[in-house]
Tab-separated table of C-alpha atoms and ligand atoms in Angstrom:
chain	number	residue	atom	x	y	z
A	1	UNK	CA	4.566	7.329	-1.911
A	2	UNK	CA	5.667	3.742	-2.669
A	3	UNK	CA	7.467	4.497	-5.941
A	4	UNK	CA	9.502	7.298	-4.371
A	5	UNK	CA	10.417	5.113	-1.387
A	6	UNK	CA	11.533	2.289	-3.705
A	7	UNK	CA	13.686	4.752	-5.707
A	8	UNK	CA	15.325	5.971	-2.465
A	9	UNK	CA	15.986	2.381	-1.349
A	10	UNK	CA	17.454	1.396	-4.717
A	11	UNK	CA	19.788	4.421	-4.661
A	12	UNK	CA	20.840	3.599	-1.086
A	13	UNK	CA	21.643	0.040	-2.210
A	14	UNK	CA	23.898	1.239	-5.024
A	15	UNK	CA	21.518	0.733	-7.951
A	16	UNK	CA	22.394	3.792	-10.027
A	17	UNK	CA	20.615	3.150	-13.297
A	18	UNK	CA	17.007	3.571	-12.182
A	19	UNK	CA	14.430	4.922	-14.631
A	20	UNK	CA	11.347	6.425	-12.947
A	21	UNK	CA	8.206	7.930	-14.415
A	22	UNK	CA	5.666	10.011	-12.561
A	23	UNK	CA	1.938	9.807	-13.280
A	24	UNK	CA	2.191	13.034	-15.299
A	25	UNK	CA	5.083	11.702	-17.402
A	26	UNK	CA	3.547	8.336	-18.283
A	27	UNK	CA	-0.146	7.404	-18.338
A	28	UNK	CA	-0.243	3.742	-17.334
A	29	UNK	CA	-3.874	3.488	-18.463
A	30	UNK	CA	-2.636	3.893	-22.039
A	31	UNK	CA	-1.238	0.587	-23.385
A	32	UNK	CA	0.528	2.254	-26.328
A	33	UNK	CA	2.298	4.728	-24.052
A	34	UNK	CA	3.429	1.907	-21.750
A	35	UNK	CA	4.679	-0.149	-24.707
A	36	UNK	CA	6.606	2.850	-26.046
A	37	UNK	CA	8.162	3.421	-22.611
A	38	UNK	CA	9.410	-0.174	-22.354
A	39	UNK	CA	10.671	-0.102	-25.961
A	40	UNK	CA	12.642	3.093	-25.349
A	41	UNK	CA	14.088	2.210	-21.937
A	42	UNK	CA	14.540	-1.590	-22.247
A	43	UNK	CA	14.721	-2.175	-18.473
A	44	UNK	CA	16.247	-5.348	-17.013
A	45	UNK	CA	13.825	-5.218	-14.084
A	46	UNK	CA	10.404	-3.601	-13.648
A	47	UNK	CA	8.841	-2.664	-10.287
A	48	UNK	CA	5.118	-1.952	-10.419
A	49	UNK	CA	4.428	0.448	-7.544
A	50	UNK	CA	1.834	2.593	-9.298
A	51	UNK	CA	-1.850	2.263	-8.430
A	52	UNK	CA	-5.016	4.239	-7.851
A	53	UNK	CA	-5.082	4.010	-4.055
A	54	UNK	CA	-7.208	5.460	-1.303
A	55	UNK	CA	-8.715	4.768	2.079
A	56	UNK	CA	-12.069	3.252	2.877
A	57	UNK	CA	-13.946	6.438	1.842
A	58	UNK	CA	-12.394	6.674	-1.634
A	59	UNK	CA	-12.644	2.942	-2.301
A	60	UNK	CA	-16.231	2.464	-1.189
A	61	UNK	CA	-17.419	5.578	-3.071
A	62	UNK	CA	-16.084	4.388	-6.440
A	63	UNK	CA	-15.242	0.677	-6.668
A	64	UNK	CA	-15.694	0.886	-10.474
A	65	UNK	CA	-12.842	3.364	-10.823
A	66	UNK	CA	-10.568	1.416	-8.461
A	67	UNK	CA	-11.249	-1.778	-10.427
A	68	UNK	CA	-10.879	-0.244	-13.896
A	69	UNK	CA	-7.777	1.871	-13.324
A	70	UNK	CA	-5.883	-0.711	-11.300
A	71	UNK	CA	-6.788	-3.498	-13.720
A	72	UNK	CA	-5.542	-1.393	-16.654
A	73	UNK	CA	-2.343	-0.427	-14.814
A	74	UNK	CA	-1.648	-4.068	-13.924
A	75	UNK	CA	-2.380	-5.474	-17.387
A	76	UNK	CA	-0.495	-2.741	-19.269
A	77	UNK	CA	2.592	-2.734	-17.056
A	78	UNK	CA	2.931	-6.502	-16.565
A	79	UNK	CA	2.021	-7.656	-20.084
A	80	UNK	CA	3.895	-4.694	-21.571
A	81	UNK	CA	7.014	-5.747	-19.666
A	82	UNK	CA	6.657	-9.329	-20.867
A	83	UNK	CA	6.194	-8.274	-24.504
A	84	UNK	CA	9.265	-6.019	-24.245
A	85	UNK	CA	11.402	-8.935	-23.037
A	86	UNK	CA	11.740	-7.869	-19.388
A	87	UNK	CA	12.815	-11.000	-17.498
A	88	UNK	CA	12.275	-9.822	-13.931
A	89	UNK	CA	9.314	-7.964	-12.457
A	90	UNK	CA	8.043	-7.216	-8.965
A	91	UNK	CA	4.319	-6.489	-8.663
A	92	UNK	CA	2.995	-4.748	-5.552
A	93	UNK	CA	-0.515	-5.368	-4.264
A	94	UNK	CA	-2.247	-5.108	-0.926
A	95	UNK	CA	-3.447	-7.481	1.775
A	96	UNK	CA	-7.045	-6.520	0.921
A	97	UNK	CA	-6.769	-9.249	-1.777
A	98	UNK	CA	-7.509	-11.820	0.945
A	99	UNK	CA	-11.022	-12.904	2.008
A	100	UNK	CA	-12.813	-10.531	4.397
A	101	UNK	CA	-13.080	-13.223	7.051
A	102	UNK	CA	-9.675	-14.835	6.483
A	103	UNK	CA	-7.962	-16.652	9.369
A	104	UNK	CA	-5.660	-14.294	11.301
A	105	UNK	CA	-2.784	-13.767	10.794
A	106	UNK	CA	-3.536	-14.163	7.067
A	107	UNK	CA	-1.288	-16.635	5.246
A	108	UNK	CA	-0.646	-16.285	1.501
A	109	UNK	CA	-2.367	-19.676	0.993
A	110	UNK	CA	-5.893	-18.317	1.707
A	111	UNK	CA	-6.002	-16.255	-1.490
A	112	UNK	CA	-9.319	-16.877	-3.329
A	113	UNK	CA	-10.815	-19.064	-0.618
A	114	UNK	CA	-13.631	-16.684	0.377
A	115	UNK	CA	-15.622	-13.521	-0.355
A	116	UNK	CA	-13.804	-10.179	-0.424
A	117	UNK	CA	-14.448	-7.109	1.750
A	118	UNK	CA	-17.103	-5.072	-0.102
A	119	UNK	CA	-15.652	-1.607	0.633
A	120	UNK	CA	-12.557	-2.309	-1.496
A	121	UNK	CA	-13.681	-5.167	-3.714
A	122	UNK	CA	-12.762	-3.341	-6.957
A	123	UNK	CA	-9.210	-2.616	-5.850
A	124	UNK	CA	-8.761	-6.154	-4.539
A	125	UNK	CA	-10.019	-7.778	-7.762
A	126	UNK	CA	-7.610	-5.708	-9.876
A	127	UNK	CA	-4.668	-6.602	-7.640
A	128	UNK	CA	-5.617	-10.304	-7.733
A	129	UNK	CA	-5.637	-10.137	-11.570
A	130	UNK	CA	-2.207	-8.519	-11.563
A	131	UNK	CA	-0.597	-11.052	-9.272
A	132	UNK	CA	-2.235	-13.922	-11.181
A	133	UNK	CA	-0.912	-12.563	-14.480
A	134	UNK	CA	2.589	-12.553	-12.950
A	135	UNK	CA	2.085	-16.117	-11.673
A	136	UNK	CA	0.845	-17.382	-15.086
A	137	UNK	CA	3.665	-15.716	-17.025
A	138	UNK	CA	6.219	-17.150	-14.629
A	139	UNK	CA	4.741	-20.660	-14.728
A	140	UNK	CA	4.007	-20.856	-18.453
A	141	UNK	CA	6.542	-18.558	-20.070
A	142	UNK	CA	9.641	-18.727	-17.894
A	143	UNK	CA	10.037	-15.146	-16.623
A	144	UNK	CA	10.651	-14.337	-12.945
A	145	UNK	CA	7.574	-12.214	-12.192
A	146	UNK	CA	6.588	-12.215	-8.526
A	147	UNK	CA	4.468	-10.223	-6.062
A	148	UNK	CA	4.653	-8.622	-2.632
A	149	UNK	CA	1.458	-7.916	-0.677
A	150	UNK	CA	2.006	-5.082	1.789
A	151	UNK	CA	-0.264	-4.391	4.716
A	152	UNK	CA	-1.592	-0.807	5.284
A	153	UNK	CA	1.269	1.579	4.489
A	154	UNK	CA	2.126	5.065	5.739
A	155	UNK	CA	5.057	7.460	5.737
A	156	UNK	CA	6.964	9.896	3.536
A	157	UNK	CA	4.908	11.327	0.672
A	158	UNK	CA	1.519	10.010	1.852
A	159	UNK	CA	-1.797	11.499	0.741
A	160	UNK	CA	-3.471	13.639	3.426
A	161	UNK	CA	-6.881	14.022	1.830
A	162	UNK	CA	-9.505	14.001	4.605
A	163	UNK	CA	-12.216	12.180	2.647
A	164	UNK	CA	-10.222	9.867	0.378
A	165	UNK	CA	-7.065	9.205	2.407
A	166	UNK	CA	-6.061	6.211	4.491
A	167	UNK	CA	-6.753	6.252	8.193
A	168	UNK	CA	-3.262	7.048	9.521
A	169	UNK	CA	-2.444	10.161	7.430
A	170	UNK	CA	-6.054	11.341	7.800
A	171	UNK	CA	-5.780	11.093	11.582
A	172	UNK	CA	-2.510	13.061	11.523
A	173	UNK	CA	-4.177	15.825	9.542
A	174	UNK	CA	-7.297	15.859	11.740
A	175	UNK	CA	-5.343	16.004	15.027
A	176	UNK	CA	-2.844	18.560	13.710
A	177	UNK	CA	-5.638	20.778	12.397
A	178	UNK	CA	-7.473	20.542	15.745
A	179	UNK	CA	-4.275	21.349	17.672
A	180	UNK	CA	-3.485	24.391	15.547
A	181	UNK	CA	-7.095	25.661	15.602
A	182	UNK	CA	-7.617	24.848	19.284
A	183	UNK	CA	-10.679	22.680	18.479
A	184	UNK	CA	-12.216	20.758	21.394
A	185	UNK	CA	-13.135	17.635	19.373
A	186	UNK	CA	-11.832	15.455	16.549
A	187	UNK	CA	-14.328	13.317	14.651
A	188	UNK	CA	-13.143	9.873	13.521
A	189	UNK	CA	-14.912	7.221	11.489
A	190	UNK	CA	-16.635	4.000	12.497
A	191	UNK	CA	-16.582	2.353	15.901
A	192	UNK	CA	-12.817	2.302	16.425
A	193	UNK	CA	-12.911	-1.466	17.014
A	194	UNK	CA	-11.421	-2.752	13.704
A	195	UNK	CA	-7.865	-4.017	13.874
A	196	UNK	CA	-5.217	-2.966	11.381
A	197	UNK	CA	-1.491	-3.418	10.852
A	198	UNK	CA	0.730	-0.535	9.693
A	199	UNK	CA	4.059	-0.667	7.888
A	200	UNK	CA	6.313	2.317	7.186
A	201	UNK	CA	6.856	2.721	3.440
A	202	UNK	CA	10.656	2.668	3.892
A	203	UNK	CA	10.333	-0.836	5.404
A	204	UNK	CA	8.290	-1.898	2.369
A	205	UNK	CA	10.927	-0.426	0.034
A	206	UNK	CA	13.637	-2.376	1.868
A	207	UNK	CA	11.533	-5.531	1.450
A	208	UNK	CA	11.256	-4.852	-2.307
A	209	UNK	CA	15.040	-4.624	-2.675
A	210	UNK	CA	15.416	-7.764	-0.538
A	211	UNK	CA	13.002	-9.766	-2.726
A	212	UNK	CA	14.619	-8.525	-5.939
A	213	UNK	CA	17.995	-9.798	-4.759
A	214	UNK	CA	16.593	-13.358	-4.436
A	215	UNK	CA	17.220	-15.626	-7.424
A	216	UNK	CA	14.078	-17.721	-6.992
A	217	UNK	CA	11.551	-15.795	-4.854
A	218	UNK	CA	8.121	-17.269	-3.995
A	219	UNK	CA	5.283	-16.066	-6.283
A	220	UNK	CA	3.391	-14.291	-3.535
A	221	UNK	CA	4.825	-12.936	-0.272
A	222	UNK	CA	3.141	-10.888	2.457
A	223	UNK	CA	4.965	-7.973	4.035
A	224	UNK	CA	3.841	-6.401	7.298
A	225	UNK	CA	5.003	-5.241	10.700
A	226	UNK	CA	3.365	-8.131	12.560
A	227	UNK	CA	1.777	-5.709	15.057
A	228	UNK	CA	-1.974	-5.394	15.240
A	229	UNK	CA	-3.472	-2.116	16.454
A	230	UNK	CA	-7.134	-1.274	17.097
A	231	UNK	CA	-8.253	1.902	15.310
A	232	UNK	CA	-9.019	3.378	18.780
A	233	UNK	CA	-5.461	2.644	19.871
A	234	UNK	CA	-4.097	4.201	16.672
A	235	UNK	CA	-6.156	7.318	17.416
A	236	UNK	CA	-4.535	7.583	20.865
A	237	UNK	CA	-1.064	7.102	19.355
A	238	UNK	CA	-1.646	9.843	16.755
A	239	UNK	CA	-3.192	12.143	19.374
A	240	UNK	CA	-0.078	11.653	21.492
A	241	UNK	CA	2.368	12.029	18.547
A	242	UNK	CA	0.747	15.332	17.562
A	243	UNK	CA	0.331	16.577	21.157
A	244	UNK	CA	-3.303	17.441	20.450
A	245	UNK	CA	-5.506	17.762	23.577
A	246	UNK	CA	-8.847	17.455	21.695
A	247	UNK	CA	-11.414	14.795	22.651
A	248	UNK	CA	-12.203	11.988	20.184
A	249	UNK	CA	-15.712	11.435	18.806
A	250	UNK	CA	-16.609	8.280	16.856
A	251	UNK	CA	-18.958	8.708	13.901
A	252	UNK	CA	-20.578	5.284	13.568
A	253	UNK	CA	-22.461	6.346	10.432
A	254	UNK	CA	-19.109	5.871	8.636
A	255	UNK	CA	-17.949	2.329	7.662
A	256	UNK	CA	-15.649	0.131	9.725
A	257	UNK	CA	-14.554	-2.018	6.788
A	258	UNK	CA	-12.967	-5.384	7.334
A	259	UNK	CA	-12.932	-6.276	11.060
A	260	UNK	CA	-9.343	-7.500	11.156
A	261	UNK	CA	-6.438	-7.558	8.695
A	262	UNK	CA	-3.159	-8.833	10.121
A	263	UNK	CA	-0.970	-10.574	7.590
A	264	UNK	CA	1.093	-13.653	8.338
A	265	UNK	CA	4.684	-12.582	7.694
A	266	UNK	CA	6.326	-15.875	8.586
A	267	UNK	CA	7.284	-16.519	4.946
A	268	UNK	CA	9.256	-13.290	4.433
A	269	UNK	CA	10.772	-13.590	7.911
A	270	UNK	CA	11.886	-17.153	7.134
A	271	UNK	CA	13.615	-15.800	4.024
A	272	UNK	CA	15.612	-13.417	6.246
A	273	UNK	CA	13.763	-10.077	6.139
A	274	UNK	CA	12.161	-8.192	9.008
A	275	UNK	CA	10.836	-4.624	9.481
A	276	UNK	CA	12.930	-2.026	11.317
A	277	UNK	CA	10.626	0.938	11.955
A	278	UNK	CA	8.396	0.690	15.038
A	279	UNK	CA	4.993	2.370	14.719
A	280	UNK	CA	5.743	5.032	17.390
A	281	UNK	CA	9.033	5.952	15.682
A	282	UNK	CA	7.467	5.997	12.199
A	283	UNK	CA	4.568	8.109	13.480
A	284	UNK	CA	6.897	10.669	15.063
A	285	UNK	CA	8.834	10.928	11.789
A	286	UNK	CA	5.663	11.223	9.734
A	287	UNK	CA	4.191	13.954	11.953
A	288	UNK	CA	7.484	15.903	11.683
A	289	UNK	CA	7.448	15.516	7.873
A	290	UNK	CA	3.779	16.551	7.735
A	291	UNK	CA	4.544	19.740	9.697
A	292	UNK	CA	7.367	20.619	7.294
A	293	UNK	CA	5.084	19.945	4.306
A	294	UNK	CA	2.347	22.168	5.804
A	295	UNK	CA	4.876	24.934	6.412
A	296	UNK	CA	6.201	24.853	2.850
A	297	UNK	CA	2.817	24.192	1.221
A	298	UNK	CA	3.734	20.791	-0.250
A	299	UNK	CA	1.174	18.557	1.528
A	300	UNK	CA	-0.221	16.015	-0.961
A	301	UNK	CA	-4.001	16.059	-1.011
B	1	LIG	O1	-6.958	3.104	5.849
B	1	LIG	P1	-8.418	2.902	5.812
B	1	LIG	O2	-9.216	4.013	5.252
B	1	LIG	O3	-8.856	1.652	4.948
B	1	LIG	O4	-8.831	2.566	7.324
B	1	LIG	P2	-8.911	0.057	5.170
B	1	LIG	C1	-10.128	2.412	7.617
B	1	LIG	C2	-10.392	2.123	9.077
B	1	LIG	O5	-10.076	3.260	9.888
B	1	LIG	C3	-11.888	1.886	9.207
B	1	LIG	C4	-11.282	3.806	10.435
B	1	LIG	O6	-12.142	1.011	10.280
B	1	LIG	C5	-12.392	3.293	9.491
B	1	LIG	O7	-13.663	3.284	10.096
B	1	LIG	N1	-11.187	5.272	10.488
B	1	LIG	C6	-11.356	6.037	11.599
B	1	LIG	C7	-10.897	6.103	9.465
B	1	LIG	N2	-11.256	7.329	11.306
B	1	LIG	C8	-10.958	7.410	9.995
B	1	LIG	C9	-10.718	8.511	9.134
B	1	LIG	O8	-10.751	9.682	9.521
B	1	LIG	N3	-10.408	8.198	7.831
B	1	LIG	C10	-10.341	6.908	7.370
B	1	LIG	N4	-10.014	6.672	6.093
B	1	LIG	N5	-10.616	5.852	8.178
B	1	LIG	C11	-7.987	0.118	2.789
B	1	LIG	C12	-8.565	-0.197	1.429
B	1	LIG	O9	-8.858	-0.428	3.679
B	1	LIG	O10	-6.748	-0.506	3.017
B	1	LIG	C13	-7.579	-0.046	0.375
B	1	LIG	O11	-9.723	0.559	1.224
B	1	LIG	C14	-6.214	-0.601	0.706
B	1	LIG	O12	-8.062	-0.676	-0.775
B	1	LIG	C15	-5.782	-0.209	2.095
B	1	LIG	O13	-6.220	-1.989	0.591
B	1	LIG	C16	-4.474	-0.854	2.489
B	1	LIG	O14	-7.755	-0.454	5.954
B	1	LIG	O15	-10.264	-0.330	5.666
């Protein structure tokens, strides 16, 4: 989802010579394959959008896999770029790198000041390693490697897996399925009280291009919409966007995760960037895209 959005944004900004690799074309867990890719393509800039990602269900069921795969991807792609002489690199992480009980909104400065949220500790640790590797290479070896930490993302090309997906696409699928089947109830996870922030992936892609155009960007920059939404409120928004009349049931045997995760975006805003896609607008677009994908059988699961 993120890689494709970044490619679209680069093309829209006139960057014609973009080399992309899908998961099938290049296994980022394989250091030799990554080295060979850099040696063959000799990019001026690398953007690390690839990751093993998933929602609270996927993360909490297999923290080992999220740690191992994301650590390998980060080490291979960042160190591989450095060894191949790439001078500029943008590493993408996630705001789950911050302490579970961080002050809200979460400033970049609270990194590593407290314990992480257990449900996605593996993913967070791998992303912290990646951003630290960028920071060390920049400080000690003179390359411009920097990181963006996006809040919860959604939009074009998302994964709609019911068990492993993130909350927003999962809700779209649940409400759409209930609408089409005429089901009376939709079952959602947790208590509905946690607060989350959602950013459309095209806004993130625009932020990536913006940061890459800066000569001397900060090491670590948050990117979010600045709007906090309770999971219950999100459920009502998705219910409304899909036009599904079903009642909502909360399954409190499922985890809530971190209670609140709103990132402080004052740094990126002070640099001159702000998001453009309001949640209601992005949701309407995403539901329309989901319906097209269902109709043509291309929904990513
Ligand atoms: O997007 P999500 O799965 O992950 O959202 P996190 C989880 C929140 O939505 C929890 C509630 O409070 C869930 O209880 N929820 C309600 C649901 N219904 C559902 C449902 O049907 N499916 C899902 N998945 N959740 C992720 C991390 O954390 O955030 C990742 O696990 C990553 O590592 C990502 O950092 C940005 O927001 O809790």
